[in-house]
Short mmCIF file of C-alpha atoms in Angstrom, two decimals:
data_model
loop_
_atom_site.label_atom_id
_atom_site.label_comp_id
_atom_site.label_asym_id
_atom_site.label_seq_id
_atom_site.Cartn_x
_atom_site.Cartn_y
_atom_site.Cartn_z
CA UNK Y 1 13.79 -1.41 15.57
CA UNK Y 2 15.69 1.29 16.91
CA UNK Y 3 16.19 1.45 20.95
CA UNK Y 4 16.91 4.28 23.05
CA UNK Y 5 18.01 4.85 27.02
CA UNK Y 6 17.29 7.99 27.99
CA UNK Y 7 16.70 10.36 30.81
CA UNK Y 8 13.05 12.16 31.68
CA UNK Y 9 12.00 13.80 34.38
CA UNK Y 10 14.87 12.76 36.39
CA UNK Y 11 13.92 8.98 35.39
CA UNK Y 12 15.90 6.52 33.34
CA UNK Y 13 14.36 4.83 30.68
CA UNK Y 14 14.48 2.08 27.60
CA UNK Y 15 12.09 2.80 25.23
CA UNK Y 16 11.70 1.70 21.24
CA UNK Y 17 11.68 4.77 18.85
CA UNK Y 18 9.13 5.32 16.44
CA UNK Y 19 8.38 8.14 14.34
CA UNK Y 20 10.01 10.00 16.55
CA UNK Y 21 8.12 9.19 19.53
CA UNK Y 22 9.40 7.59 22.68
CA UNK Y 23 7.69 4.36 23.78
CA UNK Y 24 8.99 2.77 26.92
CA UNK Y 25 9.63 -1.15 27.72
CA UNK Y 26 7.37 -1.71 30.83
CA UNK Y 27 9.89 -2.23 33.82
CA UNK Y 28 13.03 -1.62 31.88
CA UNK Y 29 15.31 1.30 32.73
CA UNK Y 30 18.48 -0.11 31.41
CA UNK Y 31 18.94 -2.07 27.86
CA UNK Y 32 22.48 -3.96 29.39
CA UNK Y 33 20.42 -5.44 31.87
CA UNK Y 34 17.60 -6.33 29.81
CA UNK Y 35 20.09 -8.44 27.68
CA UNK Y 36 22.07 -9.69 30.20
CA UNK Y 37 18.53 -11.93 31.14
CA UNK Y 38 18.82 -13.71 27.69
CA UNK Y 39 16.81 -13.99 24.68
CA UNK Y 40 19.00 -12.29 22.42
CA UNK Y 41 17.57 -10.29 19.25
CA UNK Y 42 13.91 -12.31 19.41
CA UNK Y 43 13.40 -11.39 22.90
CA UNK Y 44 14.13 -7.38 22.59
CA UNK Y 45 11.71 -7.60 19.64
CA UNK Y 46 9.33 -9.38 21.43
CA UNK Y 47 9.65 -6.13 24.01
CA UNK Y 48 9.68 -3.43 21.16
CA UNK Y 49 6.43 -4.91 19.89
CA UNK Y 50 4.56 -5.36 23.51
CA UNK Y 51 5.95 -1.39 23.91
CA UNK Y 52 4.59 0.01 20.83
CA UNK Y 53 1.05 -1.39 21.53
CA UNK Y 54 1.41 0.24 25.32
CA UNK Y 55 0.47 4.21 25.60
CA UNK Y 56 3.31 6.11 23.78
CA UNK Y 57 5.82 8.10 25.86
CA UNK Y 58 7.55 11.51 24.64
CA UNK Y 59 8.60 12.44 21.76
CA UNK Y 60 12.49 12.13 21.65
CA UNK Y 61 13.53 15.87 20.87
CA UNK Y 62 12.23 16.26 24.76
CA UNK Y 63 14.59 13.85 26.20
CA UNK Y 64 18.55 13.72 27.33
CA UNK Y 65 19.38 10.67 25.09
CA UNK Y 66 22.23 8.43 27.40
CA UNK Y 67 24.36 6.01 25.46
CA UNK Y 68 21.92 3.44 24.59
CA UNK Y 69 23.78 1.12 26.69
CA UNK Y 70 26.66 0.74 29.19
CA UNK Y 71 28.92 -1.82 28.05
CA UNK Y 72 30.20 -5.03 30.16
CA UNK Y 73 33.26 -4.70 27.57
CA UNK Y 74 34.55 -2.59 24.65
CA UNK Y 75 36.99 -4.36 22.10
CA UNK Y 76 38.46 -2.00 19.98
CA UNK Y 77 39.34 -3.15 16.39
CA UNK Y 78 41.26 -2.04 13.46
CA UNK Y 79 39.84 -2.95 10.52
CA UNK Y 80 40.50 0.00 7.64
CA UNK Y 81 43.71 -0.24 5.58
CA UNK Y 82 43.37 3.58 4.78
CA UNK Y 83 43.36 4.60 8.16
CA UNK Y 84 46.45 2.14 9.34
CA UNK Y 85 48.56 3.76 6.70
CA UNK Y 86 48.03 7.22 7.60
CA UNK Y 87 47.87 7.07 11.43
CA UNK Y 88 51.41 5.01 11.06
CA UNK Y 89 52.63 7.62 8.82
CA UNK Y 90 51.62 10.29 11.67
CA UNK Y 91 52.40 8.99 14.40
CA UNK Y 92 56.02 7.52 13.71
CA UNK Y 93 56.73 8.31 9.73
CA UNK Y 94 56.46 4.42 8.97
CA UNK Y 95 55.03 3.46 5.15
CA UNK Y 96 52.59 0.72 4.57
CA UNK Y 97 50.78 -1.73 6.20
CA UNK Y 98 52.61 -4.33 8.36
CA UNK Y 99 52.25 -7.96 6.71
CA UNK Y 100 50.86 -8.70 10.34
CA UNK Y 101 47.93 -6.86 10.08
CA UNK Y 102 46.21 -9.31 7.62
CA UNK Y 103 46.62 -12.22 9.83
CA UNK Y 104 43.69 -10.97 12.44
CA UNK Y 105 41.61 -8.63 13.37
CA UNK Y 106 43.43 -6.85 16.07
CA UNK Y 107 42.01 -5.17 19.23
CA UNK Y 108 42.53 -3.30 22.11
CA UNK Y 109 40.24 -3.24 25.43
CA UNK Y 110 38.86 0.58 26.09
CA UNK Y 111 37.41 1.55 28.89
CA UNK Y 112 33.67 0.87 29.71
CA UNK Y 113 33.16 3.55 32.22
CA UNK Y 114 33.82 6.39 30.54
CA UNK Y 115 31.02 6.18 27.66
CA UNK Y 116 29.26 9.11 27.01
CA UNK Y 117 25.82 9.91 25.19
CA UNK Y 118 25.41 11.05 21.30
CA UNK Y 119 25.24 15.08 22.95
CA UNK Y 120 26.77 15.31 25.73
CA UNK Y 121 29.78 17.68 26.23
CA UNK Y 122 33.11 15.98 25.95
CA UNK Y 123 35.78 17.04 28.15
CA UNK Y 124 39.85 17.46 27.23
CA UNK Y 125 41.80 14.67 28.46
CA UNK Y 126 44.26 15.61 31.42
CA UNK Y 127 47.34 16.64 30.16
CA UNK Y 128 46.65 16.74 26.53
CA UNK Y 129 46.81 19.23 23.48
CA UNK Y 130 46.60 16.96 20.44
CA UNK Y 131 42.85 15.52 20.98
CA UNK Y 132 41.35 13.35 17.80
CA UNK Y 133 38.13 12.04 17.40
CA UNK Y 134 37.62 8.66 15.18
CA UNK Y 135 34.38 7.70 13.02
CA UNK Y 136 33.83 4.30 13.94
CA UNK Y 137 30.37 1.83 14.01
CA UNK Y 138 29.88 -0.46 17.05
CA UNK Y 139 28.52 -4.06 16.91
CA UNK Y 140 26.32 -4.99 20.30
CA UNK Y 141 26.77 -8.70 21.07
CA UNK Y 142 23.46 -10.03 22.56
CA UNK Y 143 23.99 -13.45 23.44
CA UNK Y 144 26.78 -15.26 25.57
CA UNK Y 145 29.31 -17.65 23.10
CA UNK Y 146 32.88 -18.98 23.18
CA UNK Y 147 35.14 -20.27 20.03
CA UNK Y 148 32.59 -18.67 17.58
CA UNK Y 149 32.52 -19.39 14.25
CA UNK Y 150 31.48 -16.35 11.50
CA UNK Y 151 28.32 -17.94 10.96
CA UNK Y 152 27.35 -18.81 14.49
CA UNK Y 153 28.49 -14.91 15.45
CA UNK Y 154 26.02 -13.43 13.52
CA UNK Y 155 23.21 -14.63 15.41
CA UNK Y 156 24.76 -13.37 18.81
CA UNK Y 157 25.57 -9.64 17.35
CA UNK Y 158 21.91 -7.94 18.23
CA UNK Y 159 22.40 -4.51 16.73
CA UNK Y 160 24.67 -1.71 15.95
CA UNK Y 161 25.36 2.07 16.91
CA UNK Y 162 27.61 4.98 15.63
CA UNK Y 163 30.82 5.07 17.85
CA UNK Y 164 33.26 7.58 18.33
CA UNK Y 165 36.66 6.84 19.89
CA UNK Y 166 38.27 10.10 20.96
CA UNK Y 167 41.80 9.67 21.65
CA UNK Y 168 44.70 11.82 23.06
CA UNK Y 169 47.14 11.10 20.34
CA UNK Y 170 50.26 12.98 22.26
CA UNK Y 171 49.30 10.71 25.20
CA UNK Y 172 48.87 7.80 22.87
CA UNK Y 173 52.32 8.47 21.09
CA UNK Y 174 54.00 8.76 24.03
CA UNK Y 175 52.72 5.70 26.09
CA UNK Y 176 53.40 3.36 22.94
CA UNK Y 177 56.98 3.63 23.20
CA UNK Y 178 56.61 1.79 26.37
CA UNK Y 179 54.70 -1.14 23.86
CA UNK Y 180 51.97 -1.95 25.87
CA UNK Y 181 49.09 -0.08 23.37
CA UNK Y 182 46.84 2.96 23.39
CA UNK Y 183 46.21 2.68 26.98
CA UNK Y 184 46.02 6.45 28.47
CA UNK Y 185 45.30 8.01 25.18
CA UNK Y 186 42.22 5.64 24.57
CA UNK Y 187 40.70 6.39 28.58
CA UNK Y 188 38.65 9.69 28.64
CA UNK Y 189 35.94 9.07 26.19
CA UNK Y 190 34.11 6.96 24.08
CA UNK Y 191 30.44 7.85 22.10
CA UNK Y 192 27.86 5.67 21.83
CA UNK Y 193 24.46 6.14 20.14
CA UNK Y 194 21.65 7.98 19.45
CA UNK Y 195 20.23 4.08 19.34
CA UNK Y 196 21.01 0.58 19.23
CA UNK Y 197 19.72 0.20 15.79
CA UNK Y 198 18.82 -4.14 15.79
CA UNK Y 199 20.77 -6.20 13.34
CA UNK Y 200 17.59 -7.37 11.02
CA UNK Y 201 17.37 -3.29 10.33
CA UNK Y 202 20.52 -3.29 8.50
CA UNK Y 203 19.64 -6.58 6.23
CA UNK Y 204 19.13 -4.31 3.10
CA UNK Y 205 22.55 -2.91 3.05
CA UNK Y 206 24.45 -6.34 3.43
CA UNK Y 207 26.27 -6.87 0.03
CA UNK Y 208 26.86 -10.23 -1.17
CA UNK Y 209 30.42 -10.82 0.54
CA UNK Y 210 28.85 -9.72 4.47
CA UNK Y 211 29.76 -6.43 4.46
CA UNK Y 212 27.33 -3.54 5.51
CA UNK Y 213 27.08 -0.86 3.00
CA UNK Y 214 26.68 2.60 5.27
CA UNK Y 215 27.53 5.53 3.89
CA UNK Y 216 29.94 7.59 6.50
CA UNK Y 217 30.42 10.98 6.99
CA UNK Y 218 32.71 13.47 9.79
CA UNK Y 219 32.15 17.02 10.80
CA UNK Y 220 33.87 19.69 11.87
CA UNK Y 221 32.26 22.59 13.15
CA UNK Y 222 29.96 21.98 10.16
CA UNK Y 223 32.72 21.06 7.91
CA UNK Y 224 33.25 17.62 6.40
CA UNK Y 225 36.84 16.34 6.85
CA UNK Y 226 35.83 12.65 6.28
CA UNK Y 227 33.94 10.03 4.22
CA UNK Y 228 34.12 6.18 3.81
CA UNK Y 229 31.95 3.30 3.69
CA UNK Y 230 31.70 0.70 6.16
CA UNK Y 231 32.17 -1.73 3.93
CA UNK Y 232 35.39 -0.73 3.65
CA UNK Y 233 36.55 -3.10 6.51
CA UNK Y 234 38.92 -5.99 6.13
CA UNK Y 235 36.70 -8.42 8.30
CA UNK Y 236 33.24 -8.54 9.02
CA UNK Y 237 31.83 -7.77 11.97
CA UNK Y 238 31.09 -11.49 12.53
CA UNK Y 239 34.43 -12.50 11.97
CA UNK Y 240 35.47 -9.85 14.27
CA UNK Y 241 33.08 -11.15 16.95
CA UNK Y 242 34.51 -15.06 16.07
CA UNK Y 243 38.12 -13.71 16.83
CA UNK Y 244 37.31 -12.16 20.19
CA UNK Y 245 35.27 -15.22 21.39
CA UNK Y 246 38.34 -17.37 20.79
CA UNK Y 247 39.45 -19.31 23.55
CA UNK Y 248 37.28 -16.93 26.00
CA UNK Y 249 33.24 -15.70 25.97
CA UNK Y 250 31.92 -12.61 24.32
CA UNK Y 251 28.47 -12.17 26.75
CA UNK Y 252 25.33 -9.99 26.33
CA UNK Y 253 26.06 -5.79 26.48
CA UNK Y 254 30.32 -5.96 24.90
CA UNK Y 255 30.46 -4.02 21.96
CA UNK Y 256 33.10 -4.43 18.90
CA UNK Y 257 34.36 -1.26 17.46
CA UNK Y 258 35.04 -1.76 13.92
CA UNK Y 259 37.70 0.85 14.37
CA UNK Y 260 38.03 4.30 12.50
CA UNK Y 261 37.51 4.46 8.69
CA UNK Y 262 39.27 5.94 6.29
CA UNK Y 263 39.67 9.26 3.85
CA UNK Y 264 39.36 11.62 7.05
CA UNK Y 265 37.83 9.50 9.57
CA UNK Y 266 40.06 10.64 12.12
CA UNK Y 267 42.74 13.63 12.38
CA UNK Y 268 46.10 11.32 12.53
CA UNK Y 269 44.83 9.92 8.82
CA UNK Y 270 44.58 13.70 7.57
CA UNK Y 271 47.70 14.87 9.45
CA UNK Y 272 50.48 11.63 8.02
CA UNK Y 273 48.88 12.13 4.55
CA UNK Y 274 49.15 15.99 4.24
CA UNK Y 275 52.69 16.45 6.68
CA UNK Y 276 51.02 18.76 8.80
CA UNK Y 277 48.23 19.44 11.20
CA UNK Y 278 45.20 20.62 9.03
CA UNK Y 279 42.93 20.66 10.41
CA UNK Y 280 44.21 21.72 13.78
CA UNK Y 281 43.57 19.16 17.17
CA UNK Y 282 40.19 19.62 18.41
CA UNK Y 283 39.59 22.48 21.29
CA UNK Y 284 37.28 23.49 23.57
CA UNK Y 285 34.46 24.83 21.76
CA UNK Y 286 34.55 22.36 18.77
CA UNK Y 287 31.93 20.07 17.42
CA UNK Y 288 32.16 16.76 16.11
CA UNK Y 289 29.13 15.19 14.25
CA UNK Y 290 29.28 11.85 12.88
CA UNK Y 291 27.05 10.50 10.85
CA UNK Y 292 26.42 6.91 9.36
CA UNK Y 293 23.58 6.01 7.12
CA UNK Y 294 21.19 3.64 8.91
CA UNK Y 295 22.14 4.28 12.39
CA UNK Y 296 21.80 8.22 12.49
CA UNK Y 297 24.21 11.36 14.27
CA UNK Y 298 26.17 12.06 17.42
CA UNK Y 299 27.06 15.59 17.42
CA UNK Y 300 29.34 16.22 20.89
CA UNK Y 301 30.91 19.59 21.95
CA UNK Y 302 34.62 19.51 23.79
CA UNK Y 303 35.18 21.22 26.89
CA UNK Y 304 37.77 22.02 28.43
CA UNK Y 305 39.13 19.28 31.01
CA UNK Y 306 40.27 19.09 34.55
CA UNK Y 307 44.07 19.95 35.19
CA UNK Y 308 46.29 16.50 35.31
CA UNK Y 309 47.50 15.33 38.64
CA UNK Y 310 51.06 14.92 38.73
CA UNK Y 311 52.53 11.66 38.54
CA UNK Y 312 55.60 10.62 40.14
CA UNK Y 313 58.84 9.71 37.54
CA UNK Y 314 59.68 6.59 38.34
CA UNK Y 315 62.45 5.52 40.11
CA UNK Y 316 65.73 3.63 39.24
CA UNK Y 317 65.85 0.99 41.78
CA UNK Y 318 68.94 -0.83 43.56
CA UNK Y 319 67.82 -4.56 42.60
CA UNK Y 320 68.60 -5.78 46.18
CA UNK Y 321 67.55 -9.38 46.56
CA UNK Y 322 67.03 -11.04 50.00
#
């Protein structure tokens, strides 16, 4: 099934899609919550089906579409070989792959509040000039767990949607020095949706070693820059979700990026391979549309941003001790 949050008539709603019509989940007007009550994948079936036999709703060209969820969490992986090389190579001329990449599925924590829906307008982040957008696929955990295992994950990941994780990369490059991550360059955006497409929907394109087979695809203004497969990943999405349940809880609503894929799923990758910026940072007035088989489009238009607010340089203290 495919799930949608949405806005009509000045109303937030929850409603199952189904060819192309709207049907709403009697007394739910936001999917985070609804999983936060438990249940998992059987219980938002359960509501699908009760909602599909109920009067349909509108058809979904008449709606806003909202992020299908807001997150309690966002871990942000990196999972594609192709795209470590070439963001390294643009962002501080190193070669390779570090050795310490294979060891785990790294991750950074992005910020929850600041998730916006598969059209809405995205603006430039303060201070910025070099603005990137990254083709990425988001796993939806649906059930509370701690010190996972790969096969126990899989039952607690409830469905997936197309992410996009827009970064400031001359923020980004410039904060990393200090060694503490992405941080500011990872804070003004992320895109979630059109749905939270449910886990059993993606069954037939599973291949034999885990991996889902969905085609990707990046757009630029109408022109493709990028293509990959998902399956392209290093770990699985349940051994992704097994790492970040280690020692802690991954709980109903966080969602796993699977980070950006390769062969032009982001700028950086196309700007370390070729030496030079082609194509250009993103500007007001661009569109990005990303596509990934199975889960459908966000299409997102920047605008320009708000002016940054100075910040004070910091200051070289005395070290006095009492």
């Amino acid at each position: 099934m495919r799930f949608a949050s949405y806005v009509f008539r000045h109303r937030h709603h929850v409603a199952v899609l189904d060819d192309g019509v709207l049907h709403p989940l009697a007394g739910v007007d936001s999917l985070a919550e609804f999983l936060a009550r438990g249940g998992g994948l059987p219980a938002l079936l359960d509501a699908g089906t009760a909602a599909l036999r109920a009067p349909a709703g509108p058809p979904v060209s008449a709606v806003r579409l909202l992020p299908p969820l807001q997150p309690s969490s966002i871990r942000d992986f990196v999972t594609f070989e192709e795209h470590v090389e070439g963001v390294r190579r643009s962002m501080s001329g190193a070669v390779g792959v570090p050795d310490q990449w294979y060891e785990a599925p790294t991750f950074y924590f992005t910020n929850p509040h600041a998730v916006y829906g598969p059209n809405d307008e995205i603006p430039m982040p303060p201070g910025s000039e070099l603005l990137d957008f990254e083709l990425e696929v988001g796993a939806v955990i649906g059930l509370e767990g701690r010190d996972l295992g790969p096969e126990q994950a899989r039952d607690h990941i409830i469905g997936y949607t197309v992410f996009n994780d827009w970064s400031a990369r001359d923020l980004q490059a410039a904060e990393m020095q200090v060694g503490l991550g992405p941080c500011k360059g990872k804070d003004t955006a992320t895109t979630l949706g059109p749905y939270l497409v449910t886990a059993d929907e993606l069954c037939p394109y599973r291949d034999d070693d885990g991996f889902l087979r969905l085609a990707m695809t990046a757009q630029i203004n109408g022109t493709t820059v990028g293509t990959d497969l998902l399956s392209n990943m290093s770990w699985t999405f349940e051994e992704m979700a097994a790492y970040a349940s280690r020692g802690t809880v991954v709980r109903p609503g966080d969602v796993l990026g699977s980070g950006t894929c390769g062969n032009g799923g982001c700028l950086a990758e196309l700007w370390g391979i070729s030496g030079r910026r082609t194509p250009p940072p993103l500007a007001p007035g661009d569109t990005v549309t990303l596509t990934v088989q199975g889960l459908g489009t966000v299409s997102n238009t920047v605008v320009a941003g708000s002016a940054p607010v100075p910040v004070q340089r910091g200051r070289r203290r005395t070290r006095e001790r009492p």
